[in-house]
Coordinates of C-alpha atoms and ligand atoms in Angstrom, one line a residue:
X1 CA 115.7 107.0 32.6
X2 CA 119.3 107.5 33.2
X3 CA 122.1 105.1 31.4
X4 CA 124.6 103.5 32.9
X5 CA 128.2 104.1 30.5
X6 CA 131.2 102.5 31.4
X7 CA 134.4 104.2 30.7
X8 CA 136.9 101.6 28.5
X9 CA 140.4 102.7 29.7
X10 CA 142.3 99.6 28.2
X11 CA 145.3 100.1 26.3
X12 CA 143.9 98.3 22.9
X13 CA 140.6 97.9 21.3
X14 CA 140.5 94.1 22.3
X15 CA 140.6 94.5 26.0
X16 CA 138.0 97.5 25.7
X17 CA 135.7 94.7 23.7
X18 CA 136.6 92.2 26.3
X19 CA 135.1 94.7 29.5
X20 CA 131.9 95.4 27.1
X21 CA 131.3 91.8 27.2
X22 CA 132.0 91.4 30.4
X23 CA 129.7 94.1 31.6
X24 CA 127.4 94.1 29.0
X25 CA 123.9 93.2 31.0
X26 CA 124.5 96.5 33.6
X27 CA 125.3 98.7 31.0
X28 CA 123.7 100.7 28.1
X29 CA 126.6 102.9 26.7
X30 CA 129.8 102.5 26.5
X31 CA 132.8 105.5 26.2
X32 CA 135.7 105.0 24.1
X33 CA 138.8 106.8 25.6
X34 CA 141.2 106.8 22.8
X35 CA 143.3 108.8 25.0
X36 CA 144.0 105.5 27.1
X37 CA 144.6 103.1 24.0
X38 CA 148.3 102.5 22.8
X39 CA 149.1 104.5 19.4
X40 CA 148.8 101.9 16.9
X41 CA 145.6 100.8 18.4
X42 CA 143.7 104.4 17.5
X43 CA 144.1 103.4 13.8
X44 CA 140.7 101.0 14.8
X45 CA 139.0 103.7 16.7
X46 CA 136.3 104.0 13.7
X47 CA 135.2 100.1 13.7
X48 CA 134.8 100.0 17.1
X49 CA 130.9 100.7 17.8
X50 CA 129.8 98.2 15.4
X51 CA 132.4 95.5 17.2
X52 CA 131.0 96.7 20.3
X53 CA 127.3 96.6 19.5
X54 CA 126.2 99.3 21.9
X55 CA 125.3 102.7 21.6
X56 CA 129.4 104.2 22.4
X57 CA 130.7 107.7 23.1
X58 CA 134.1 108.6 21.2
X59 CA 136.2 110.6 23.5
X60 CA 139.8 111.9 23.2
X61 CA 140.2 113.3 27.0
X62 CA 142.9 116.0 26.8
X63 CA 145.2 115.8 30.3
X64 CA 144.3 119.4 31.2
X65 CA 140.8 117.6 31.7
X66 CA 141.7 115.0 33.5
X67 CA 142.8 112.4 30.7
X68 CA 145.7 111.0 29.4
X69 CA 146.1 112.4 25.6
X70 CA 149.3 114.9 25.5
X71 CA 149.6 115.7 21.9
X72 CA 148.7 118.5 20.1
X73 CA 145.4 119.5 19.0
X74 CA 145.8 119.1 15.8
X75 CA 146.2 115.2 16.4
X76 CA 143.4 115.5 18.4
X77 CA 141.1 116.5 16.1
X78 CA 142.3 114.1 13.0
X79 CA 141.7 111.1 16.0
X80 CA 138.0 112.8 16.5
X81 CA 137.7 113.4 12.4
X82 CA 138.8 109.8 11.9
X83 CA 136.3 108.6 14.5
X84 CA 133.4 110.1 12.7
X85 CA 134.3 110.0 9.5
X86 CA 133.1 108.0 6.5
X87 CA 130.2 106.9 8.5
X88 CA 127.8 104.5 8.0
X89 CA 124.1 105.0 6.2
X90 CA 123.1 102.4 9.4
X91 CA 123.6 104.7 12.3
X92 CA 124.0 101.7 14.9
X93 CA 127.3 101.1 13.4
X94 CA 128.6 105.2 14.1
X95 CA 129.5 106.3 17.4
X96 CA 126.2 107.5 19.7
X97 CA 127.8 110.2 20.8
X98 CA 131.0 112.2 20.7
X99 CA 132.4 114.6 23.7
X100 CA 133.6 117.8 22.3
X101 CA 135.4 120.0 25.6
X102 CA 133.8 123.1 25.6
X103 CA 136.8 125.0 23.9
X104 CA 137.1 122.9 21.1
X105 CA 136.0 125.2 18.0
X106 CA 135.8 122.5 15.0
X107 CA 132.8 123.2 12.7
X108 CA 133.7 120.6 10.6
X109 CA 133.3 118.2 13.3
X110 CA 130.2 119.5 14.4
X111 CA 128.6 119.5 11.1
X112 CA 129.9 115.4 10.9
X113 CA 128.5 114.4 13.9
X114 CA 125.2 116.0 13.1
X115 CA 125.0 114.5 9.6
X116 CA 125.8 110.9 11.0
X117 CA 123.8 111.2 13.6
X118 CA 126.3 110.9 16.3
X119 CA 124.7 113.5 19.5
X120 CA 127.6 116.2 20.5
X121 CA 128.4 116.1 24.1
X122 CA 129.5 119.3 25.2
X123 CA 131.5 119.0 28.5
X124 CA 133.1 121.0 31.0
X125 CA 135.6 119.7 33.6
X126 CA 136.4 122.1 36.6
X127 CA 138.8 119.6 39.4
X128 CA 139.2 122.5 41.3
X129 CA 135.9 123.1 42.6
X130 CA 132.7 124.2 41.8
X131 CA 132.0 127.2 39.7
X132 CA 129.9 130.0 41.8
X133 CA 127.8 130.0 38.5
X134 CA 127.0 126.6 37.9
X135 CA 123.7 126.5 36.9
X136 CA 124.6 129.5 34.0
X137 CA 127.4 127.6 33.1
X138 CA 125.3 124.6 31.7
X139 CA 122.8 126.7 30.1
X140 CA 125.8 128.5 28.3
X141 CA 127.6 124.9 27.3
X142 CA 125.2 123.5 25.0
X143 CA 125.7 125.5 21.4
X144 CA 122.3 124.1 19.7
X145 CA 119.5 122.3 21.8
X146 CA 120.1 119.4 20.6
X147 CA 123.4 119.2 22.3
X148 CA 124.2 117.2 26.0
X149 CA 125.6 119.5 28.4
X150 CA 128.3 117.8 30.5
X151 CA 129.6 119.2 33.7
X152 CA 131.9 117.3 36.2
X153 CA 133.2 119.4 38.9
X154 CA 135.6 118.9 42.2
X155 CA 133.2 119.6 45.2
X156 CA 135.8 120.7 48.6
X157 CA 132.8 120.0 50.7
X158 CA 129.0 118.6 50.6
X159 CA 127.3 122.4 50.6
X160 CA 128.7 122.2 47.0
X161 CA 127.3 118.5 46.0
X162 CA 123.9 120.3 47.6
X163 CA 124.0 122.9 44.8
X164 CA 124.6 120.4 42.5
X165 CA 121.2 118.7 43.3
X166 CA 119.7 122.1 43.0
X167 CA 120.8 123.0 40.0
X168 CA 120.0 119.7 38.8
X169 CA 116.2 120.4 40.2
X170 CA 116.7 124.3 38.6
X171 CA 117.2 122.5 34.6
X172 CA 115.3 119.7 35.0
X173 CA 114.2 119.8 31.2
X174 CA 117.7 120.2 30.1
X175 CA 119.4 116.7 28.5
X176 CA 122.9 117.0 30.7
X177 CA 125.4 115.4 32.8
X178 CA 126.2 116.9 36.0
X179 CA 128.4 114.6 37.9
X180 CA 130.3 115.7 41.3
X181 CA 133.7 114.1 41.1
X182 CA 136.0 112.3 44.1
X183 CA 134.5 110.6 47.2
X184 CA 132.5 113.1 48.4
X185 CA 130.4 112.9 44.9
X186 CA 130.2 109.3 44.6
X187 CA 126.4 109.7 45.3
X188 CA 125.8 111.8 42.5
X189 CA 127.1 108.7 40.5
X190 CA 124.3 106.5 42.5
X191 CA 121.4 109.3 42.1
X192 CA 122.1 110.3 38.5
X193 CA 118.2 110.1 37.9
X194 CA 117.0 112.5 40.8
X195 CA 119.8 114.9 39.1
X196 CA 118.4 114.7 36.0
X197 CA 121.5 113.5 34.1
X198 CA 121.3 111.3 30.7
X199 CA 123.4 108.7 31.9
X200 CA 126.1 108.0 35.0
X201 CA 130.0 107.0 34.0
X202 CA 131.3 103.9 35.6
X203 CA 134.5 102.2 35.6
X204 CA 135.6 98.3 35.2
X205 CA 136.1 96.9 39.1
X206 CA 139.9 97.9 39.8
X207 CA 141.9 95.0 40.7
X208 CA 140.1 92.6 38.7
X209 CA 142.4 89.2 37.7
X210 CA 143.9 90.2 33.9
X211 CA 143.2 94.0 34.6
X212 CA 146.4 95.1 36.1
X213 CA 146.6 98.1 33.8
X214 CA 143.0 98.6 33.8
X215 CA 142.6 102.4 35.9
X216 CA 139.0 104.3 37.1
X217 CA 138.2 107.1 34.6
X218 CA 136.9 109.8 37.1
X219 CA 137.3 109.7 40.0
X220 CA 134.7 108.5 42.4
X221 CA 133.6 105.6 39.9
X222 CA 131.8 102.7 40.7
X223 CA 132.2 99.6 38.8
X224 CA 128.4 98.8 36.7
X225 CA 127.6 95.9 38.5
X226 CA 127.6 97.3 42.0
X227 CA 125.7 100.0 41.0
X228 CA 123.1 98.1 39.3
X229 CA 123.5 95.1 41.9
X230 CA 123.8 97.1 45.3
X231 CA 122.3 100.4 44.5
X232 CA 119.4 99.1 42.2
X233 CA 120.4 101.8 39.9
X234 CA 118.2 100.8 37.3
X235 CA 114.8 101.2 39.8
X236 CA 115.8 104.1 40.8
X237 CA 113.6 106.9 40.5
X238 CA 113.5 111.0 41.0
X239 CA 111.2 110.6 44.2
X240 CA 113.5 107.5 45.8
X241 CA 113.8 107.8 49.6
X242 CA 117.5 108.4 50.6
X243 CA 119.3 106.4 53.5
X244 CA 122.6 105.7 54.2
X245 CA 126.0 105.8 56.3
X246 CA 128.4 108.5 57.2
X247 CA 131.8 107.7 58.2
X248 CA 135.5 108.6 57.6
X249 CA 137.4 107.3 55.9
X250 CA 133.9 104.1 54.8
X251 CA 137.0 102.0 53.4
X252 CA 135.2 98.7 54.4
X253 CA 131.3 98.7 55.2
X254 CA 128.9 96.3 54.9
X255 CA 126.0 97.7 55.9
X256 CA 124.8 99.4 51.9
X257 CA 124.8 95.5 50.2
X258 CA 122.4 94.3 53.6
X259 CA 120.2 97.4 53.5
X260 CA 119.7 97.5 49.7
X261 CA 118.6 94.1 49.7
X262 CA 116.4 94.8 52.5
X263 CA 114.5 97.6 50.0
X264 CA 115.1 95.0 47.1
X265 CA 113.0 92.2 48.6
X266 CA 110.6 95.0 50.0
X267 CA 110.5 96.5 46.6
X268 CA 110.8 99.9 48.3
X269 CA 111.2 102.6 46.3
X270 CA 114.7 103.4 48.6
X271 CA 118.8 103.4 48.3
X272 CA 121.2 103.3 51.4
X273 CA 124.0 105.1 50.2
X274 CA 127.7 105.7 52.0
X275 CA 128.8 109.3 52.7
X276 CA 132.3 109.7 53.1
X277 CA 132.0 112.6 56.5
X278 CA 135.1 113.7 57.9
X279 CA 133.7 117.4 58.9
X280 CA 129.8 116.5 60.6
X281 CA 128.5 120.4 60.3
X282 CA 128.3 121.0 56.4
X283 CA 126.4 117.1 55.7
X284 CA 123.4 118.5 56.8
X285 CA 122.7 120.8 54.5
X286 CA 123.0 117.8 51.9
X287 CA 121.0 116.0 54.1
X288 CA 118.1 118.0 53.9
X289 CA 118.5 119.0 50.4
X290 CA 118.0 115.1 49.6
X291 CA 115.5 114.8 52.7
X292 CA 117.9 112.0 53.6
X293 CA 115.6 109.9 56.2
X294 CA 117.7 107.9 57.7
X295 CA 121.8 107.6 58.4
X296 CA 124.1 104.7 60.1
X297 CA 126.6 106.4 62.2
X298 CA 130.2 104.7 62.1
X299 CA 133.7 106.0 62.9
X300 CA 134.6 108.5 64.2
X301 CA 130.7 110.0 64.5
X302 CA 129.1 108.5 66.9
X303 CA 129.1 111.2 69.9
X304 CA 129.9 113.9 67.1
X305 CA 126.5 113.7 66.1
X306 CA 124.9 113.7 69.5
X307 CA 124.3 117.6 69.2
X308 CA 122.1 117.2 66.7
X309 CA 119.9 114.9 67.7
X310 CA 116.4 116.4 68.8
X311 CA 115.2 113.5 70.7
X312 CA 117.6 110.1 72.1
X313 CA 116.4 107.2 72.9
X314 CA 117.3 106.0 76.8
X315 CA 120.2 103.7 75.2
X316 CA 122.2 107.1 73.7
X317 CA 121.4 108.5 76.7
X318 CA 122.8 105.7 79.1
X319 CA 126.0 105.1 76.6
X320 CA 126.5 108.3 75.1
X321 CA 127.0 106.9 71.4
X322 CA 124.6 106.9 68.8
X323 CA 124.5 105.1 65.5
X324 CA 121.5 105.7 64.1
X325 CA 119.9 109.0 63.4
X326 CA 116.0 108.7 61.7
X327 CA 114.6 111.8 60.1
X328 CA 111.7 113.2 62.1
X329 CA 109.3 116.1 62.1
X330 CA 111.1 117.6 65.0
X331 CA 114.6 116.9 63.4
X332 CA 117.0 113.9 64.3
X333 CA 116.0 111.1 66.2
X334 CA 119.1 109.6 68.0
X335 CA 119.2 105.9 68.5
X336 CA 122.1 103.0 69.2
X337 CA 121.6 99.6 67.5
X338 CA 125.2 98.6 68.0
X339 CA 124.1 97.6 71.9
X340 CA 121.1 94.8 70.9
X341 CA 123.0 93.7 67.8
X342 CA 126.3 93.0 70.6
X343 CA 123.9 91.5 72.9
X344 CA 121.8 89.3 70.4
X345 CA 124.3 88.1 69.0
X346 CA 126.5 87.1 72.2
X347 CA 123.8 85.9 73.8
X348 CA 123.0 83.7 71.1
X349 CA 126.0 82.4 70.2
X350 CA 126.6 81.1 73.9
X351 CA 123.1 80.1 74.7
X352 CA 122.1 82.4 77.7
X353 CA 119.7 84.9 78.6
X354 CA 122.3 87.0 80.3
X355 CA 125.9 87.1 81.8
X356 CA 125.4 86.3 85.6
X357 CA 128.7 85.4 87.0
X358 CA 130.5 85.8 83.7
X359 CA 134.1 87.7 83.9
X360 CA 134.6 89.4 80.5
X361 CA 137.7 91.3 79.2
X362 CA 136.9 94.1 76.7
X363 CA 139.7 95.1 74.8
X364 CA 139.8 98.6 73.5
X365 CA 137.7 102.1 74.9
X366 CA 136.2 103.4 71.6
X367 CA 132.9 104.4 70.6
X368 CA 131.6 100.7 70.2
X369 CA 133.2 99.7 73.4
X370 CA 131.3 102.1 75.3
X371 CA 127.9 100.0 73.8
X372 CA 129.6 97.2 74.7
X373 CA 130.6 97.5 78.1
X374 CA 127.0 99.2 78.7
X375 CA 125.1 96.1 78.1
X376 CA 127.9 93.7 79.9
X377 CA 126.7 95.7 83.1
X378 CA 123.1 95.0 81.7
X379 CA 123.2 91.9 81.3
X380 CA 125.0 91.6 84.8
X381 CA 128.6 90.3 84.0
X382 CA 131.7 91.7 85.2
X383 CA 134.2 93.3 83.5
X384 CA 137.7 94.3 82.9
X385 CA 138.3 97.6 80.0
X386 CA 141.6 97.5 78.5
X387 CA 142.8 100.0 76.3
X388 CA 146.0 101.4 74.1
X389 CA 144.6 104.7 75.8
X390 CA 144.2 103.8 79.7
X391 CA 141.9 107.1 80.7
X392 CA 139.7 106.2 77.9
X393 CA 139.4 103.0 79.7
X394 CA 139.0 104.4 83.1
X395 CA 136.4 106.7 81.7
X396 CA 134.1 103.9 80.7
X397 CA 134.9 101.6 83.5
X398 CA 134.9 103.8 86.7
X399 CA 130.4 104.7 86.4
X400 CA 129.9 100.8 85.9
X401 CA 132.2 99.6 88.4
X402 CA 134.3 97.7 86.1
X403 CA 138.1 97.3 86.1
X404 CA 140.7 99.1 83.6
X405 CA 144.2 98.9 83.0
X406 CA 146.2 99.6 79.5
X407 CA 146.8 97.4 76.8
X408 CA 150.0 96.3 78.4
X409 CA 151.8 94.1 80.3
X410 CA 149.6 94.5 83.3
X411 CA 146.6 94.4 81.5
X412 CA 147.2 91.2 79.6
X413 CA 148.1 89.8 82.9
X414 CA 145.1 90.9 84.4
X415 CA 142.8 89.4 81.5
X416 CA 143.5 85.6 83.5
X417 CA 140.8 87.5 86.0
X418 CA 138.4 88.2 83.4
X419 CA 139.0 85.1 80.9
X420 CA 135.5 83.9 80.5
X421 CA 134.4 86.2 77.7
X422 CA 137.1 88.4 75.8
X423 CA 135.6 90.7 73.4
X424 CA 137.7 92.3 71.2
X425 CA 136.6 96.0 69.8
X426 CA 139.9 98.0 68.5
X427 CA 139.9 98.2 64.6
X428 CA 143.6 95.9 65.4
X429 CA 143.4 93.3 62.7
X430 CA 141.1 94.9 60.4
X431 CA 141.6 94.7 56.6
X432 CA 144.0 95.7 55.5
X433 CA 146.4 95.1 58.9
X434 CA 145.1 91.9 59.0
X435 CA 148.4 90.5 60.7
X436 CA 148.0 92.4 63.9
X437 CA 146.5 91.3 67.1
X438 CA 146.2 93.9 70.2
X439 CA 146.9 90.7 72.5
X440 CA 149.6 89.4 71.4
X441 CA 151.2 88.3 74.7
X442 CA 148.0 86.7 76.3
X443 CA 148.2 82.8 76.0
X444 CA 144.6 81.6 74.9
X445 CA 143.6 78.8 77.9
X446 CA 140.8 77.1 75.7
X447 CA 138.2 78.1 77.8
X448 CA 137.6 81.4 76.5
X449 CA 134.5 82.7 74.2
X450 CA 136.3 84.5 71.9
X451 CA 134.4 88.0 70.2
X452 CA 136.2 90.2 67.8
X453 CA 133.6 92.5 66.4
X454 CA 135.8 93.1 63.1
X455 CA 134.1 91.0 59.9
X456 CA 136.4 92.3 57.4
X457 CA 138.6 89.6 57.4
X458 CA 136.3 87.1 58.4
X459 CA 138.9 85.3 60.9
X460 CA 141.0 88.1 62.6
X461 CA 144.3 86.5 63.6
X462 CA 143.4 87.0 66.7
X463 CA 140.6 84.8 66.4
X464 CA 142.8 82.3 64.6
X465 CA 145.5 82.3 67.4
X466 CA 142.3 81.4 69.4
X467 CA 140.5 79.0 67.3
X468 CA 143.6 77.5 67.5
X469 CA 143.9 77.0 70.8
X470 CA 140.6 75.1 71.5
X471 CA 138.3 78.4 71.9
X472 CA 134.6 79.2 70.9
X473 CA 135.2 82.2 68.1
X474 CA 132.6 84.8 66.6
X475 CA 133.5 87.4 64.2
X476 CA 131.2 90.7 64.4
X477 CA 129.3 90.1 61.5
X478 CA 126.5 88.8 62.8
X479 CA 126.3 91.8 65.5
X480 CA 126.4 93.8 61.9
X481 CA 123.5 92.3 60.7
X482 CA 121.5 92.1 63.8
X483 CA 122.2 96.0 64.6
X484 CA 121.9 96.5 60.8
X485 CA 118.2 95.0 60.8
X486 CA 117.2 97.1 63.9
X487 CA 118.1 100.3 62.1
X488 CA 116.7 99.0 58.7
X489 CA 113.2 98.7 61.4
X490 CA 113.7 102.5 62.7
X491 CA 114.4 104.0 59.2
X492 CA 111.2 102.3 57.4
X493 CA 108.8 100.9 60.0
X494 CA 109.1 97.3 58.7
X495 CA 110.9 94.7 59.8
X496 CA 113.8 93.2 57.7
X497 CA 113.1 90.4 55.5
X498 CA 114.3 86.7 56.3
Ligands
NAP501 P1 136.7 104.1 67.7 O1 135.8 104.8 68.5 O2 137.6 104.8 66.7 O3 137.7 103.3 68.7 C1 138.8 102.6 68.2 C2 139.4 101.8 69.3 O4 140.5 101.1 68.7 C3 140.0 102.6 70.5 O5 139.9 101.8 71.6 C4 141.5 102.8 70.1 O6 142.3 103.0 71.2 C5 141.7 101.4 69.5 N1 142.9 101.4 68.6 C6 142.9 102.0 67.3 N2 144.1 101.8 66.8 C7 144.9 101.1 67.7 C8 146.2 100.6 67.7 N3 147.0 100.7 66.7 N4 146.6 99.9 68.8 C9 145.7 99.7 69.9 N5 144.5 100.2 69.9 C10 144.0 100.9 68.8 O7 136.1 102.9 66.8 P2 134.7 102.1 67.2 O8 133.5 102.7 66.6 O9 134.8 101.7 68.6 O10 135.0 100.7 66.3 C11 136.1 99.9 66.6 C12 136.0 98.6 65.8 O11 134.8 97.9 66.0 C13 136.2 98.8 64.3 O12 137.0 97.8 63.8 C14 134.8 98.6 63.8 O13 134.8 98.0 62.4 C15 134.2 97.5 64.7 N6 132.8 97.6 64.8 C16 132.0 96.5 64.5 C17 130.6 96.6 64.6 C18 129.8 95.4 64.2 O14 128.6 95.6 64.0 N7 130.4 94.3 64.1 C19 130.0 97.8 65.0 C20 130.8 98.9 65.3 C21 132.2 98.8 65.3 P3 142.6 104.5 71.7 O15 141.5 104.8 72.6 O16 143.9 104.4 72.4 O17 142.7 105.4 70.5

């Protein structure tokens, strides 16, 4: 089964114990970069896997390979010498395994690691792209079979994280490390075991209180509790069904810690993973190379996608926005939970079966707006569409016989004619902008039922400003969860846990 590693980039040997310990029940190896530790802390480097007490990886990460050590050779190899030398008869107390870059010609070192007992890994680091010959190029890396064979390469688009699945497929039986780096890789960090790779890197969580100078190794890293926590990395197997959400740029989503639980409590053999997408055509070949069955839809995707759906169902067709695309014999099944999980959770939260009579203002004309204003005229209310962009306003407004204005002067004014309901739909106030609110002009009555369908921060100041002033407030994370439990029914056939 593939090992989870964390990468110890601390500047001394005590802060590197200190994230072991932290850590130490996600993780089974850990990776010494001496390149990050200050000068006089190397002198330690040799104690350090018995201090540790886990199998470690000594590495000295040159910065023509993406690390921080900028002396000579020479001092590189006396750090790597020093490392392995005068080890131990009790091999738990040598390092597991040292990372030797494919150029580096040191016998000597060889010959120590073998005699200790400490496993070569033999590594390759390409952040340019990924070589035409990838799958030659691991079977040339390893020197002796008993070597690993590490490859971490820059993919500039998703065909290229495809043939890294392949070749991972095409040397099954080979011990290696294939890792695709930057966001577009990050699931080759989550599916290390359908790749075939001894063990996945991972980095402390960035940001952490104390860590200020702690940095991610590689990039793409996740931290080892996530992964273990959220993707269920340690159940994971070569045959686990892939789901997941695409999206650009995925800074702040929810929706993989609600589906993963929802496999977790299922004990599905499944992982919801997010895809960074900011070009739609060249996903789907890595789509069907993993046999993905199942994909959110969020920004900007949701009409992008329409094309390839094989089949909608009559809510894309009425909206024209589709969240939720389910793997079918016939190809892509098109679907839009964002409408019930609005109207659920409305409903609910104001106690009615639908919106006679009710004057809403919807503020903003984007993709969720359009599900939005769709089920207003469902449920019978009347509306009034106001938007940055007034023709994207007009567009939505003018086939449901709603009004539309801008998001000015006029329109704010015009939201006293539409004040029992305001839903609020731009991404205005999201995290990290979280002190800016689209309305700033409108004076909040009381009266209102407040909506802003951002959850990240939990209490928009929008919502605040109208808290404040005596009004009912929801925050869209329970529209999240409802439409998230919808799709979780399309993708799988069972209905979420409680
Ligand atoms: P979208 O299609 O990109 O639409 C974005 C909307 O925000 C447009 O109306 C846009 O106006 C407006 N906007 C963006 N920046 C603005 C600015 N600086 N000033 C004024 N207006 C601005 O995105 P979407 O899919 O509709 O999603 C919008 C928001 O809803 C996001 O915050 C998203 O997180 C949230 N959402 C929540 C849920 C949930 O389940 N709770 C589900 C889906 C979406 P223009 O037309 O002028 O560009």
């Amino acid at each position: 089964m593939a090992k989870v590693c964390l990468c110890l980039t601390g500047r001394t040997i005590l802060k590197d114990l200190e994230l072991v310990d932290r850590y130490r029940p996600y993780i089974d190896v850990a990776e010494l970069r001496v390149d990050f530790l200050d000068p006089d802390e190397r002198f330690y480097i040799r104690r350090f896997p018995a201090l540790a007490g886990i199998p470690t990886i000594l590495t000295v990460r040159r910065k023509i390979d993406g690390g921080h050590f900028i002396e000579g050779e020479g001092a590189r190899i006396v750090l790597l010498a020093a490392g392995l030398a005068f080890a131990d008869t009790d091999r738990r107390r040598n390092f597991a395994y040292v990372d030797l870059e494919e150029d580096l010609d040191v016998p000597s070192l060889e010959e120590a690691a073998r005699t200790f007992g400490t496993k070569i890994i033999r590594s390759y680091h390409n952040f340019n792209g990924v070589d035409a010959n990838l799958e030659q190029k691991l079977w040339n890396l390893r020197r002796t079979g008993d070597e690993i064979a590490k490859v971490a390469v820059m993919p500039k688009n998703y065909d290229d994280v495809a043939r890294l699945y392949k070749v991972g497929e095409a040397t099954k039986d080979m011990d290696k490390i294939l890792i695709a780096m930057g966001p577009l890789g990050a699931n080759t960090r989550i599916l290390a075991e359908r790749l075939g790779s001894h063990l996945t890197f991972t980095s402390p969580l960035a940001g952490e209180a104390g860590d200020a100078d702690i940095q991610v190794a590689g990039p793409g890293q996740l931290d080892p509790k996530t992964l273990v926590d959220t993707y269920r990395f340690r159940s994971l197997t070569k045959d686990t069904k892939v789901f997941g959400i695409i999206g650009y740029p995925l800074t702040a989503t929810s929706s993989p810690q609600i589906h993963n639980k929802g496999y977790s409590q299922l004990k599905m053999d499944g992982v919801y993973i997010p895809f960074t997408v900011e070009n739609l055509p060249d996903f789907f070949s890595l789509a069907d190379t993993l046999q993905i069955q199942g994909l959110s839809v969020t920004i900007p995707h949701k009409e992008g996608v329409l094309p390839y759906c094989s089949q909608r169902s009559p809510e894309v067709d009425r909206i024209g926005s589709c969240n939720t695309l389910v793997r079918t014999s016939q190809g892509w099944a098109g679907y839009n939970t964002d409408a019930r999980g609005f109207s659920d959770s409305l409903l609910t939260f104001i106690g009615k079966q639908n919106l006679w009579y009710k004057r809403v203002t919807i503020i903003g004309a984007g993709g969720v707006a359009k599900a939005v204003a769709h089920e207003i005229h469902r449920l019978k209310g009347r509306a009034l569409i106001i938007n940055r962009t007034p023709l994207r306003a007009k567009e939505i407004a003018e086939p449901l016989n709603f009004a539309w204005a801008g998001l000015d002067a006029r329109g704010i004014e015009l939201i006293d004619h539409y004040r029992d309901i305001i839903i609020q739909t731009t991404s205005v106030g999201m995290e990290p902008n979280i002190d800016e609110d689209p309305i700033e002009l409108y004076k909040f009555r009381g009266k209102e039922v407040v909506m802003d369908l951002i959850y990240k921060p939990e209490e928009t100041k929008l919502l605040k400003r109208a808290a404040r002033a005596g009004c009912k407030t929801l925050n869209g994370y329970d529209m999240l969860l409802r439409q998230a439990k919808l799709q979780f029914a399309l993708f799988t056939g069972q209905e979420y846990p409680d």
